[in-house]
XYZ file of C-alpha atoms in Angstrom:
79
model
C 8.471 12.472 12.309
C 6.935 12.126 8.919
C 4.331 13.246 6.425
C 0.655 13.721 7.176
C 1.439 14.878 10.740
C 2.989 11.574 11.842
C 4.884 11.745 15.147
C 5.869 8.865 17.429
C 8.207 8.253 20.352
C 8.090 4.454 19.950
C 11.224 2.545 18.945
C 9.341 0.571 16.269
C 6.150 2.447 15.346
C 3.693 1.319 12.691
C 0.996 3.152 10.754
C -2.286 1.263 10.260
C -4.576 1.974 7.301
C -1.993 3.929 5.327
C -2.894 6.049 2.343
C -0.986 7.710 -0.471
C -0.801 10.779 1.832
C 1.545 8.721 4.062
C 4.214 8.845 1.326
C 7.267 10.973 1.970
C 10.397 11.327 4.043
C 10.415 9.949 7.586
C 13.062 10.928 10.109
C 14.174 9.094 13.232
C 16.348 10.631 15.935
C 18.061 8.594 18.655
C 19.321 10.234 21.837
C 21.484 8.103 24.134
C 23.021 9.944 27.056
C 23.134 13.213 25.107
C 24.600 11.687 21.961
C 22.117 12.259 19.136
C 22.049 10.597 15.737
C 19.409 11.003 13.016
C 18.511 9.163 9.816
C 15.855 9.501 7.138
C 14.121 7.180 4.703
C 11.796 7.899 1.799
C 8.565 5.823 1.841
C 6.226 5.381 -1.121
C 2.639 4.181 -0.596
C 1.101 3.148 -3.916
C -2.646 3.457 -4.530
C -4.581 0.214 -4.223
C -5.653 -1.037 -7.684
C -9.326 -1.422 -8.450
C -10.525 -5.003 -8.814
C -13.649 -5.924 -10.718
C -14.495 -9.419 -11.942
C -17.037 -9.956 -14.709
C -18.577 -12.954 -16.489
C -21.108 -13.663 -19.220
C -23.351 -15.363 -16.653
C -25.773 -17.060 -16.750
C -24.859 -19.639 -19.372
C -26.345 -22.990 -20.233
C -24.592 -26.297 -19.720
C -21.993 -26.985 -22.446
C -21.668 -23.238 -23.254
C -18.491 -21.253 -22.702
C -18.080 -19.105 -19.618
C -16.034 -15.965 -20.297
C -14.346 -14.459 -17.243
C -12.725 -11.027 -17.337
C -11.227 -8.412 -15.046
C -10.716 -4.703 -15.449
C -7.295 -3.505 -16.579
C -5.400 -2.530 -13.412
C -2.475 -1.122 -15.398
C 1.012 -2.104 -16.527
C 2.708 -4.684 -14.334
C -0.530 -6.021 -12.818
C -0.888 -9.769 -12.387
C -4.115 -11.722 -12.053
C -4.987 -14.988 -10.355
């Protein structure tokens, strides 16, 4: 069981197309011949950063092309 109404009886479930609303505490319970054990884990789903590439296009041959990207925040890397 988990946030956003998540419920599964699969041993290894997955959640496709997650969102920030999928963040929270998930609990798993295992019942083997009447012996029950439970565990929890806290999951964080971070928002996807916006990506926008820009350039001073068009330019003429021998001129400088300036490429830039929006600031995605602290810790972002660009390639």
